[in-house]
GROMACS .gro file of C-alpha atoms in nm:
model
  496
    1UNK     CA    1   1.372  -1.420   3.552
    2UNK     CA    2   1.205  -1.078   3.551
    3UNK     CA    3   1.416  -0.771   3.622
    4UNK     CA    4   1.325  -0.537   3.904
    5UNK     CA    5   1.182  -0.267   3.674
    6UNK     CA    6   0.944  -0.508   3.503
    7UNK     CA    7   0.842  -0.654   3.838
    8UNK     CA    8   0.739  -0.301   3.940
    9UNK     CA    9   0.507  -0.280   3.640
   10UNK     CA   10   0.355  -0.624   3.694
   11UNK     CA   11   0.296  -0.544   4.060
   12UNK     CA   12   0.024  -0.291   3.972
   13UNK     CA   13  -0.169  -0.543   3.758
   14UNK     CA   14  -0.454  -0.765   3.883
   15UNK     CA   15  -0.322  -1.105   4.005
   16UNK     CA   16  -0.477  -1.299   3.716
   17UNK     CA   17  -0.287  -1.084   3.461
   18UNK     CA   18   0.039  -1.115   3.652
   19UNK     CA   19   0.006  -1.492   3.652
   20UNK     CA   20  -0.067  -1.502   3.277
   21UNK     CA   21   0.239  -1.289   3.200
   22UNK     CA   22   0.474  -1.516   3.396
   23UNK     CA   23   0.471  -1.775   3.118
   24UNK     CA   24   0.530  -1.527   2.832
   25UNK     CA   25   0.864  -1.393   2.696
   26UNK     CA   26   0.899  -1.086   2.919
   27UNK     CA   27   1.200  -0.949   2.729
   28UNK     CA   28   0.979  -0.900   2.420
   29UNK     CA   29   0.685  -0.740   2.600
   30UNK     CA   30   0.596  -0.394   2.468
   31UNK     CA   31   0.278  -0.305   2.654
   32UNK     CA   32  -0.030  -0.432   2.837
   33UNK     CA   33  -0.374  -0.309   2.725
   34UNK     CA   34  -0.672  -0.288   2.962
   35UNK     CA   35  -1.003  -0.153   2.825
   36UNK     CA   36  -1.334  -0.182   3.012
   37UNK     CA   37  -1.552  -0.458   2.870
   38UNK     CA   38  -1.275  -0.610   2.659
   39UNK     CA   39  -1.025  -0.887   2.717
   40UNK     CA   40  -0.690  -0.763   2.850
   41UNK     CA   41  -0.397  -0.809   2.610
   42UNK     CA   42  -0.020  -0.829   2.617
   43UNK     CA   43   0.135  -0.685   2.303
   44UNK     CA   44   0.465  -0.799   2.160
   45UNK     CA   45   0.646  -0.675   1.849
   46UNK     CA   46   0.484  -0.937   1.624
   47UNK     CA   47   0.169  -1.048   1.806
   48UNK     CA   48  -0.088  -0.983   2.079
   49UNK     CA   49  -0.193  -1.236   2.346
   50UNK     CA   50  -0.515  -1.233   2.551
   51UNK     CA   51  -0.431  -1.252   2.922
   52UNK     CA   52  -0.770  -1.359   3.059
   53UNK     CA   53  -1.105  -1.504   2.960
   54UNK     CA   54  -1.303  -1.237   3.148
   55UNK     CA   55  -1.322  -0.876   3.028
   56UNK     CA   56  -1.165  -0.590   3.220
   57UNK     CA   57  -1.393  -0.438   3.485
   58UNK     CA   58  -1.400  -0.081   3.620
   59UNK     CA   59  -1.270  -0.220   3.948
   60UNK     CA   60  -0.963  -0.361   3.771
   61UNK     CA   61  -0.882  -0.017   3.633
   62UNK     CA   62  -0.939   0.153   3.969
   63UNK     CA   63  -0.689  -0.085   4.132
   64UNK     CA   64  -0.419  -0.004   3.875
   65UNK     CA   65  -0.485   0.372   3.883
   66UNK     CA   66  -0.453   0.374   4.262
   67UNK     CA   67  -0.105   0.219   4.240
   68UNK     CA   68   0.050   0.445   3.977
   69UNK     CA   69   0.146   0.812   3.982
   70UNK     CA   70  -0.087   1.102   3.913
   71UNK     CA   71  -0.202   1.146   3.552
   72UNK     CA   72  -0.081   1.470   3.395
   73UNK     CA   73  -0.255   1.694   3.142
   74UNK     CA   74  -0.150   1.463   2.859
   75UNK     CA   75  -0.317   1.166   3.033
   76UNK     CA   76   0.013   0.999   3.116
   77UNK     CA   77   0.145   0.868   3.446
   78UNK     CA   78   0.435   0.653   3.564
   79UNK     CA   79   0.567   0.435   3.840
   80UNK     CA   80   0.821   0.613   4.055
   81UNK     CA   81   1.178   0.498   4.001
   82UNK     CA   82   1.098   0.319   3.674
   83UNK     CA   83   1.081   0.403   3.304
   84UNK     CA   84   0.735   0.259   3.245
   85UNK     CA   85   0.460   0.481   3.104
   86UNK     CA   86   0.091   0.443   3.178
   87UNK     CA   87  -0.153   0.626   2.948
   88UNK     CA   88  -0.528   0.640   2.999
   89UNK     CA   89  -0.839   0.662   2.783
   90UNK     CA   90  -1.131   0.868   2.916
   91UNK     CA   91  -1.501   0.886   2.832
   92UNK     CA   92  -1.692   1.210   2.780
   93UNK     CA   93  -1.737   1.252   3.154
   94UNK     CA   94  -1.360   1.232   3.206
   95UNK     CA   95  -1.373   0.886   3.366
   96UNK     CA   96  -1.089   0.644   3.290
   97UNK     CA   97  -1.214   0.354   3.075
   98UNK     CA   98  -0.886   0.217   2.940
   99UNK     CA   99  -0.515   0.192   3.018
  100UNK     CA  100  -0.201   0.134   2.812
  101UNK     CA  101   0.090   0.021   3.027
  102UNK     CA  102   0.403   0.056   2.813
  103UNK     CA  103   0.723  -0.115   2.921
  104UNK     CA  104   1.020   0.118   2.953
  105UNK     CA  105   1.369  -0.026   2.930
  106UNK     CA  106   1.724   0.098   2.951
  107UNK     CA  107   1.914  -0.082   2.675
  108UNK     CA  108   2.287  -0.037   2.618
  109UNK     CA  109   2.432  -0.045   2.268
  110UNK     CA  110   2.126   0.099   2.092
  111UNK     CA  111   2.322   0.396   1.954
  112UNK     CA  112   2.621   0.214   1.808
  113UNK     CA  113   2.507   0.290   1.452
  114UNK     CA  114   2.482   0.666   1.513
  115UNK     CA  115   2.756   0.726   1.769
  116UNK     CA  116   2.975   0.891   1.505
  117UNK     CA  117   2.709   1.162   1.454
  118UNK     CA  118   2.674   1.215   1.828
  119UNK     CA  119   3.048   1.235   1.890
  120UNK     CA  120   3.108   1.499   1.623
  121UNK     CA  121   2.848   1.726   1.787
  122UNK     CA  122   2.576   1.713   1.522
  123UNK     CA  123   2.225   1.833   1.598
  124UNK     CA  124   2.048   1.501   1.551
  125UNK     CA  125   1.679   1.427   1.483
  126UNK     CA  126   1.537   1.076   1.524
  127UNK     CA  127   1.226   0.970   1.331
  128UNK     CA  128   1.024   0.649   1.338
  129UNK     CA  129   0.687   0.496   1.415
  130UNK     CA  130   0.569   0.468   1.778
  131UNK     CA  131   0.730   0.182   1.968
  132UNK     CA  132   1.035   0.155   1.743
  133UNK     CA  133   1.275   0.269   2.016
  134UNK     CA  134   1.325   0.645   1.973
  135UNK     CA  135   1.294   0.727   2.344
  136UNK     CA  136   1.514   0.432   2.442
  137UNK     CA  137   1.789   0.573   2.219
  138UNK     CA  138   1.749   0.924   2.360
  139UNK     CA  139   1.800   0.779   2.706
  140UNK     CA  140   2.120   0.600   2.601
  141UNK     CA  141   2.247   0.911   2.419
  142UNK     CA  142   2.200   1.116   2.735
  143UNK     CA  143   2.398   0.864   2.944
  144UNK     CA  144   2.683   0.832   2.693
  145UNK     CA  145   2.727   1.206   2.645
  146UNK     CA  146   2.706   1.280   3.018
  147UNK     CA  147   2.913   0.992   3.158
  148UNK     CA  148   3.152   0.890   2.881
  149UNK     CA  149   3.214   1.233   2.725
  150UNK     CA  150   3.168   1.443   3.039
  151UNK     CA  151   2.928   1.690   2.876
  152UNK     CA  152   2.668   1.901   3.053
  153UNK     CA  153   2.346   1.735   2.937
  154UNK     CA  154   1.995   1.858   3.018
  155UNK     CA  155   1.688   1.650   2.928
  156UNK     CA  156   1.355   1.827   2.873
  157UNK     CA  157   1.126   1.547   2.991
  158UNK     CA  158   0.762   1.632   2.923
  159UNK     CA  159   0.608   1.298   3.020
  160UNK     CA  160   0.888   1.172   3.245
  161UNK     CA  161   0.939   0.904   2.986
  162UNK     CA  162   1.312   0.961   2.930
  163UNK     CA  163   1.418   0.993   3.295
  164UNK     CA  164   1.138   0.799   3.464
  165UNK     CA  165   0.867   0.901   3.709
  166UNK     CA  166   0.944   1.074   4.036
  167UNK     CA  167   1.180   1.350   4.141
  168UNK     CA  168   1.497   1.138   4.119
  169UNK     CA  169   1.588   1.048   3.759
  170UNK     CA  170   1.635   0.685   3.663
  171UNK     CA  171   2.000   0.565   3.660
  172UNK     CA  172   1.961   0.493   3.287
  173UNK     CA  173   2.033   0.859   3.203
  174UNK     CA  174   2.357   0.860   3.400
  175UNK     CA  175   2.462   1.199   3.535
  176UNK     CA  176   2.248   1.393   3.284
  177UNK     CA  177   2.014   1.643   3.448
  178UNK     CA  178   1.642   1.636   3.389
  179UNK     CA  179   1.389   1.923   3.368
  180UNK     CA  180   1.029   1.814   3.412
  181UNK     CA  181   0.744   1.988   3.230
  182UNK     CA  182   0.424   2.055   3.420
  183UNK     CA  183   0.204   2.077   3.109
  184UNK     CA  184   0.270   1.963   2.748
  185UNK     CA  185   0.193   2.313   2.616
  186UNK     CA  186   0.488   2.448   2.817
  187UNK     CA  187   0.752   2.224   2.660
  188UNK     CA  188   0.884   2.496   2.428
  189UNK     CA  189   0.922   2.735   2.722
  190UNK     CA  190   1.116   2.480   2.927
  191UNK     CA  191   1.342   2.416   2.626
  192UNK     CA  192   1.440   2.785   2.621
  193UNK     CA  193   1.464   2.795   3.002
  194UNK     CA  194   1.711   2.506   2.991
  195UNK     CA  195   1.945   2.708   2.769
  196UNK     CA  196   1.913   3.032   2.959
  197UNK     CA  197   1.940   2.898   3.317
  198UNK     CA  198   2.154   2.585   3.321
  199UNK     CA  199   2.441   2.633   3.071
  200UNK     CA  200   2.400   2.300   2.891
  201UNK     CA  201   2.629   2.173   2.619
  202UNK     CA  202   2.359   1.930   2.503
  203UNK     CA  203   1.980   1.946   2.522
  204UNK     CA  204   1.771   1.634   2.464
  205UNK     CA  205   1.396   1.659   2.396
  206UNK     CA  206   1.133   1.403   2.299
  207UNK     CA  207   0.839   1.448   2.063
  208UNK     CA  208   0.881   1.791   1.901
  209UNK     CA  209   0.535   1.839   1.757
  210UNK     CA  210   0.427   2.205   1.746
  211UNK     CA  211   0.534   2.522   1.571
  212UNK     CA  212   0.640   2.673   1.906
  213UNK     CA  213   0.861   2.373   1.981
  214UNK     CA  214   1.013   2.384   1.633
  215UNK     CA  215   1.092   2.754   1.684
  216UNK     CA  216   1.245   2.680   2.026
  217UNK     CA  217   1.456   2.406   1.868
  218UNK     CA  218   1.594   2.652   1.611
  219UNK     CA  219   1.671   2.902   1.887
  220UNK     CA  220   1.867   2.639   2.080
  221UNK     CA  221   2.064   2.535   1.772
  222UNK     CA  222   2.149   2.896   1.689
  223UNK     CA  223   2.297   2.941   2.039
  224UNK     CA  224   2.556   2.672   1.973
  225UNK     CA  225   2.404   2.405   2.198
  226UNK     CA  226   2.396   2.050   2.058
  227UNK     CA  227   2.032   1.950   2.018
  228UNK     CA  228   1.914   1.588   1.999
  229UNK     CA  229   1.545   1.508   1.971
  230UNK     CA  230   1.262   1.313   1.814
  231UNK     CA  231   0.967   1.432   1.606
  232UNK     CA  232   0.642   1.296   1.473
  233UNK     CA  233   0.691   1.126   1.137
  234UNK     CA  234   0.845   0.809   1.002
  235UNK     CA  235   1.068   0.950   0.728
  236UNK     CA  236   1.243   1.267   0.620
  237UNK     CA  237   0.990   1.305   0.339
  238UNK     CA  238   0.706   1.306   0.598
  239UNK     CA  239   0.879   1.597   0.773
  240UNK     CA  240   0.928   1.797   0.452
  241UNK     CA  241   0.555   1.760   0.374
  242UNK     CA  242   0.452   1.862   0.728
  243UNK     CA  243   0.397   2.240   0.733
  244UNK     CA  244   0.425   2.250   1.114
  245UNK     CA  245   0.761   2.073   1.140
  246UNK     CA  246   0.924   2.139   0.802
  247UNK     CA  247   1.125   2.420   0.964
  248UNK     CA  248   1.324   2.155   1.153
  249UNK     CA  249   1.482   2.054   0.822
  250UNK     CA  250   1.502   2.397   0.661
  251UNK     CA  251   1.144   2.464   0.561
  252UNK     CA  252   0.999   2.488   0.210
  253UNK     CA  253   0.911   2.799   0.012
  254UNK     CA  254   0.771   2.868  -0.332
  255UNK     CA  255   1.011   3.063  -0.553
  256UNK     CA  256   0.910   3.239  -0.873
  257UNK     CA  257   1.193   3.244  -1.126
  258UNK     CA  258   1.247   3.504  -1.391
  259UNK     CA  259   1.183   3.407  -1.752
  260UNK     CA  260   1.552   3.366  -1.832
  261UNK     CA  261   1.625   3.162  -1.520
  262UNK     CA  262   1.326   2.932  -1.578
  263UNK     CA  263   1.434   2.885  -1.940
  264UNK     CA  264   1.789   2.808  -1.830
  265UNK     CA  265   1.672   2.553  -1.572
  266UNK     CA  266   1.402   2.428  -1.810
  267UNK     CA  267   1.148   2.426  -1.528
  268UNK     CA  268   0.820   2.595  -1.451
  269UNK     CA  269   0.859   2.946  -1.317
  270UNK     CA  270   0.722   2.852  -0.974
  271UNK     CA  271   0.934   2.591  -0.798
  272UNK     CA  272   0.984   2.471  -0.440
  273UNK     CA  273   1.314   2.528  -0.266
  274UNK     CA  274   1.454   2.491   0.085
  275UNK     CA  275   1.397   2.813   0.278
  276UNK     CA  276   1.686   2.807   0.528
  277UNK     CA  277   1.956   2.595   0.685
  278UNK     CA  278   1.807   2.299   0.876
  279UNK     CA  279   1.786   2.311   1.255
  280UNK     CA  280   1.914   1.952   1.262
  281UNK     CA  281   2.238   1.870   1.081
  282UNK     CA  282   2.155   1.500   1.050
  283UNK     CA  283   1.833   1.296   1.045
  284UNK     CA  284   1.801   0.928   1.135
  285UNK     CA  285   1.501   0.720   1.025
  286UNK     CA  286   1.462   0.424   1.264
  287UNK     CA  287   1.316   0.147   1.049
  288UNK     CA  288   1.314  -0.112   1.327
  289UNK     CA  289   1.524  -0.198   1.631
  290UNK     CA  290   1.813  -0.316   1.413
  291UNK     CA  291   1.794  -0.104   1.097
  292UNK     CA  292   1.840   0.272   1.052
  293UNK     CA  293   1.863   0.501   0.752
  294UNK     CA  294   2.104   0.785   0.826
  295UNK     CA  295   2.098   1.120   0.642
  296UNK     CA  296   2.426   1.279   0.757
  297UNK     CA  297   2.360   1.593   0.548
  298UNK     CA  298   2.002   1.706   0.608
  299UNK     CA  299   2.026   2.005   0.372
  300UNK     CA  300   2.147   1.793   0.081
  301UNK     CA  301   1.881   1.527   0.139
  302UNK     CA  302   1.600   1.784   0.152
  303UNK     CA  303   1.726   1.950  -0.168
  304UNK     CA  304   1.712   1.613  -0.346
  305UNK     CA  305   1.355   1.558  -0.227
  306UNK     CA  306   1.248   1.899  -0.355
  307UNK     CA  307   1.399   1.812  -0.695
  308UNK     CA  308   1.181   1.502  -0.707
  309UNK     CA  309   1.454   1.251  -0.621
  310UNK     CA  310   1.483   1.017  -0.327
  311UNK     CA  311   1.681   1.158  -0.032
  312UNK     CA  312   1.952   0.890  -0.053
  313UNK     CA  313   2.121   0.819   0.279
  314UNK     CA  314   2.308   0.532   0.442
  315UNK     CA  315   2.130   0.217   0.552
  316UNK     CA  316   2.298   0.081   0.868
  317UNK     CA  317   2.225  -0.263   1.015
  318UNK     CA  318   2.412  -0.554   1.178
  319UNK     CA  319   2.497  -0.665   0.823
  320UNK     CA  320   2.690  -0.343   0.755
  321UNK     CA  321   2.634  -0.021   0.561
  322UNK     CA  322   2.464   0.034   0.225
  323UNK     CA  323   2.476   0.365   0.039
  324UNK     CA  324   2.128   0.445  -0.091
  325UNK     CA  325   2.137   0.623  -0.424
  326UNK     CA  326   1.874   0.892  -0.482
  327UNK     CA  327   1.837   0.753  -0.834
  328UNK     CA  328   1.688   0.437  -0.687
  329UNK     CA  329   1.400   0.638  -0.544
  330UNK     CA  330   1.249   0.846  -0.827
  331UNK     CA  331   0.912   1.010  -0.802
  332UNK     CA  332   0.627   0.763  -0.752
  333UNK     CA  333   0.464   0.655  -1.078
  334UNK     CA  334   0.150   0.850  -0.996
  335UNK     CA  335   0.341   1.179  -0.982
  336UNK     CA  336   0.520   1.152  -1.316
  337UNK     CA  337   0.419   1.395  -1.591
  338UNK     CA  338   0.144   1.291  -1.829
  339UNK     CA  339   0.194   1.228  -2.197
  340UNK     CA  340  -0.035   1.094  -2.468
  341UNK     CA  341   0.177   0.788  -2.531
  342UNK     CA  342   0.115   0.641  -2.185
  343UNK     CA  343  -0.261   0.701  -2.189
  344UNK     CA  344  -0.516   0.434  -2.267
  345UNK     CA  345  -0.825   0.635  -2.351
  346UNK     CA  346  -0.951   0.979  -2.268
  347UNK     CA  347  -0.718   1.221  -2.086
  348UNK     CA  348  -0.895   1.377  -1.789
  349UNK     CA  349  -0.799   1.728  -1.672
  350UNK     CA  350  -0.910   1.903  -1.353
  351UNK     CA  351  -0.895   2.284  -1.382
  352UNK     CA  352  -0.833   2.448  -1.041
  353UNK     CA  353  -0.935   2.815  -1.024
  354UNK     CA  354  -0.945   2.816  -1.407
  355UNK     CA  355  -1.234   2.850  -1.650
  356UNK     CA  356  -1.350   2.502  -1.752
  357UNK     CA  357  -1.509   2.652  -2.065
  358UNK     CA  358  -1.174   2.796  -2.173
  359UNK     CA  359  -0.997   2.463  -2.120
  360UNK     CA  360  -1.271   2.278  -2.310
  361UNK     CA  361  -1.236   2.528  -2.598
  362UNK     CA  362  -0.864   2.460  -2.622
  363UNK     CA  363  -0.926   2.085  -2.614
  364UNK     CA  364  -1.168   2.119  -2.909
  365UNK     CA  365  -0.931   2.346  -3.105
  366UNK     CA  366  -0.640   2.101  -3.063
  367UNK     CA  367  -0.870   1.803  -3.129
  368UNK     CA  368  -0.743   1.628  -2.818
  369UNK     CA  369  -0.889   1.307  -2.684
  370UNK     CA  370  -0.945   1.478  -2.352
  371UNK     CA  371  -1.208   1.637  -2.131
  372UNK     CA  372  -1.228   1.832  -1.808
  373UNK     CA  373  -1.355   1.667  -1.489
  374UNK     CA  374  -1.503   1.833  -1.181
  375UNK     CA  375  -1.379   1.568  -0.938
  376UNK     CA  376  -0.997   1.577  -0.905
  377UNK     CA  377  -0.991   1.211  -0.802
  378UNK     CA  378  -1.099   1.125  -1.157
  379UNK     CA  379  -0.826   1.336  -1.320
  380UNK     CA  380  -0.490   1.248  -1.474
  381UNK     CA  381  -0.345   1.589  -1.384
  382UNK     CA  382  -0.442   1.933  -1.252
  383UNK     CA  383  -0.389   2.272  -1.412
  384UNK     CA  384  -0.409   2.593  -1.210
  385UNK     CA  385  -0.317   2.960  -1.208
  386UNK     CA  386   0.041   3.018  -1.089
  387UNK     CA  387  -0.088   3.267  -0.831
  388UNK     CA  388  -0.293   2.986  -0.672
  389UNK     CA  389  -0.016   2.725  -0.670
  390UNK     CA  390   0.047   2.763  -0.297
  391UNK     CA  391  -0.318   2.760  -0.186
  392UNK     CA  392  -0.349   2.543   0.124
  393UNK     CA  393  -0.649   2.361  -0.024
  394UNK     CA  394  -0.462   2.287  -0.346
  395UNK     CA  395  -0.156   2.160  -0.157
  396UNK     CA  396  -0.377   1.926   0.047
  397UNK     CA  397  -0.544   1.811  -0.274
  398UNK     CA  398  -0.210   1.736  -0.440
  399UNK     CA  399  -0.085   1.554  -0.133
  400UNK     CA  400  -0.399   1.339  -0.118
  401UNK     CA  401  -0.421   1.254  -0.489
  402UNK     CA  402  -0.048   1.257  -0.580
  403UNK     CA  403  -0.146   1.412  -0.915
  404UNK     CA  404   0.091   1.624  -1.128
  405UNK     CA  405   0.027   2.001  -1.121
  406UNK     CA  406   0.086   2.233  -1.417
  407UNK     CA  407   0.041   2.609  -1.395
  408UNK     CA  408  -0.031   2.901  -1.626
  409UNK     CA  409   0.030   3.267  -1.553
  410UNK     CA  410  -0.305   3.389  -1.687
  411UNK     CA  411  -0.645   3.234  -1.754
  412UNK     CA  412  -0.622   3.281  -2.132
  413UNK     CA  413  -0.675   3.052  -2.429
  414UNK     CA  414  -0.322   3.115  -2.558
  415UNK     CA  415  -0.153   3.018  -2.231
  416UNK     CA  416  -0.369   2.710  -2.176
  417UNK     CA  417  -0.305   2.603  -2.537
  418UNK     CA  418   0.071   2.638  -2.492
  419UNK     CA  419   0.059   2.445  -2.166
  420UNK     CA  420  -0.138   2.152  -2.308
  421UNK     CA  421   0.082   2.137  -2.615
  422UNK     CA  422   0.385   2.117  -2.387
  423UNK     CA  423   0.241   1.870  -2.137
  424UNK     CA  424   0.087   1.640  -2.396
  425UNK     CA  425   0.383   1.644  -2.634
  426UNK     CA  426   0.202   1.793  -2.936
  427UNK     CA  427   0.428   1.882  -3.229
  428UNK     CA  428   0.259   2.040  -3.529
  429UNK     CA  429   0.378   1.916  -3.866
  430UNK     CA  430   0.552   1.608  -3.721
  431UNK     CA  431   0.396   1.265  -3.790
  432UNK     CA  432   0.240   1.109  -3.483
  433UNK     CA  433   0.434   0.783  -3.519
  434UNK     CA  434   0.765   0.975  -3.529
  435UNK     CA  435   0.672   1.158  -3.209
  436UNK     CA  436   0.572   0.832  -3.041
  437UNK     CA  437   0.900   0.664  -3.141
  438UNK     CA  438   1.108   0.955  -3.012
  439UNK     CA  439   0.915   0.969  -2.685
  440UNK     CA  440   0.949   0.594  -2.627
  441UNK     CA  441   1.323   0.615  -2.694
  442UNK     CA  442   1.363   0.905  -2.450
  443UNK     CA  443   1.157   0.737  -2.177
  444UNK     CA  444   1.360   0.416  -2.206
  445UNK     CA  445   1.683   0.618  -2.178
  446UNK     CA  446   1.548   0.815  -1.881
  447UNK     CA  447   1.461   0.493  -1.703
  448UNK     CA  448   1.810   0.356  -1.765
  449UNK     CA  449   1.977   0.676  -1.643
  450UNK     CA  450   1.768   0.688  -1.325
  451UNK     CA  451   1.806   0.321  -1.237
  452UNK     CA  452   2.170   0.267  -1.336
  453UNK     CA  453   2.318   0.615  -1.296
  454UNK     CA  454   2.474   0.604  -1.645
  455UNK     CA  455   2.477   0.848  -1.938
  456UNK     CA  456   2.250   0.766  -2.235
  457UNK     CA  457   2.278   0.893  -2.594
  458UNK     CA  458   1.967   0.918  -2.814
  459UNK     CA  459   1.931   0.887  -3.191
  460UNK     CA  460   1.977   1.199  -3.411
  461UNK     CA  461   1.651   1.393  -3.431
  462UNK     CA  462   1.513   1.721  -3.561
  463UNK     CA  463   1.533   2.030  -3.340
  464UNK     CA  464   1.162   2.011  -3.251
  465UNK     CA  465   1.186   1.648  -3.141
  466UNK     CA  466   1.508   1.710  -2.950
  467UNK     CA  467   1.329   1.985  -2.762
  468UNK     CA  468   1.049   1.741  -2.677
  469UNK     CA  469   1.298   1.479  -2.554
  470UNK     CA  470   1.480   1.750  -2.358
  471UNK     CA  471   1.155   1.844  -2.180
  472UNK     CA  472   1.094   1.482  -2.086
  473UNK     CA  473   1.441   1.457  -1.930
  474UNK     CA  474   1.396   1.780  -1.736
  475UNK     CA  475   1.058   1.664  -1.604
  476UNK     CA  476   1.241   1.373  -1.445
  477UNK     CA  477   1.502   1.613  -1.300
  478UNK     CA  478   1.784   1.492  -1.525
  479UNK     CA  479   2.040   1.691  -1.725
  480UNK     CA  480   2.030   1.682  -2.106
  481UNK     CA  481   2.238   1.843  -2.379
  482UNK     CA  482   2.238   1.845  -2.758
  483UNK     CA  483   2.569   1.748  -2.920
  484UNK     CA  484   2.698   1.704  -3.274
  485UNK     CA  485   2.620   1.880  -3.602
  486UNK     CA  486   2.310   1.853  -3.821
  487UNK     CA  487   2.182   1.613  -3.937
  488UNK     CA  488   2.355   1.399  -3.672
  489UNK     CA  489   2.279   1.632  -3.379
  490UNK     CA  490   2.133   1.431  -3.092
  491UNK     CA  491   2.057   1.442  -2.723
  492UNK     CA  492   2.264   1.301  -2.436
  493UNK     CA  493   2.096   1.251  -2.096
  494UNK     CA  494   2.313   1.262  -1.784
  495UNK     CA  495   2.238   1.156  -1.425
  496UNK     CA  496   2.237   1.434  -1.166
   0.00000   0.00000   0.00000
């Protein structure tokens, strides 16, 4: 038996498509696709079904368009009194040549896993791929806060997708009020207008996607209004890497440390840190309709990501809760620092804004099995001037290749020599086999510490080798200390 809302959607379809849909599981239907010259399809979560043997004609599209609401500037329309969304495809002349009819549903119980965050007044950001249920949850959040908690809730509804098409909001949002947006580019202005004109306790907004909207979101949060929204991106890490939306979770800035501070931290002098407090207190990654990963402390999760760890979090599902340890999500293998012992052949270096001749000269002087390459995709790592570390082109390059980046302050032989000696674990006067043994021991201990969260003690070594092992631990964002007296002084690696 089809519910009244779904009947309203099927009523705008050609009769042959309505008949085909009658025999399919309507409760699983996500959307109907109609493109000129192609077979119409019904899409479900796990499959797609052709609904006819004849392709869609322009007349079929004209019939549907005549029965739905007016298409707005974002090429979306609706059916009055329902939650369904109809989006169109246009050709170069602006003519409609395709339609996506997405089923909108009001589903109770979709926020059970995150109700604790909502009740305590957190600013909450939902992430997830399209169709995973972000808007459905926003709708249920609005109803619960307005009806069950008696709060003044205002929805900023750019595409009428949360509150439905027409002037009267759908009952699914309860007594929450809804502000419609005449043009997508005006969403940020309506967000601010909602705060200034209607005294809300909660503002709900879908699809934050521009710098202006991110700025408006921060303004709302700073005025003490609870903000709940969605943004483009599947995971918290996606958001941190997105320069447009990173401000929602605190933003990222490059910080240059002093010599003493960098030596104390045992890091490069230029590091990435969170710029400010996040706009959203908590972030929820919606994996599917039954599984969520909750980050109840956005600031802490972002800080872990910027240190090269996983963000951790709490995995919530019908089976219960699982605490996700950041140590279970170390940097991907392709981003780990390079060392000679894990190379099988020539080491390839891409100099960025550095003299290739100078790098080649250092390689010859150190008698390294290495060479420079012009194409970064062929490289094992990139070296660059510190002053160029935040170049937009370089950041895009690093994001695309996932290569390690090492920096020098000046384009000089001495600095490049020191960098390569450090990166490639070169110790003068120490036998190669002794270096290899010490490195293998340290890497095995690092792996154990990261995977098991335990402390690992290494064998007694000379000061030079301990320093090498210490650098390896720091590169993996672990803590290390030398203990004991010579000749038994050795390194202990701790989890963070």
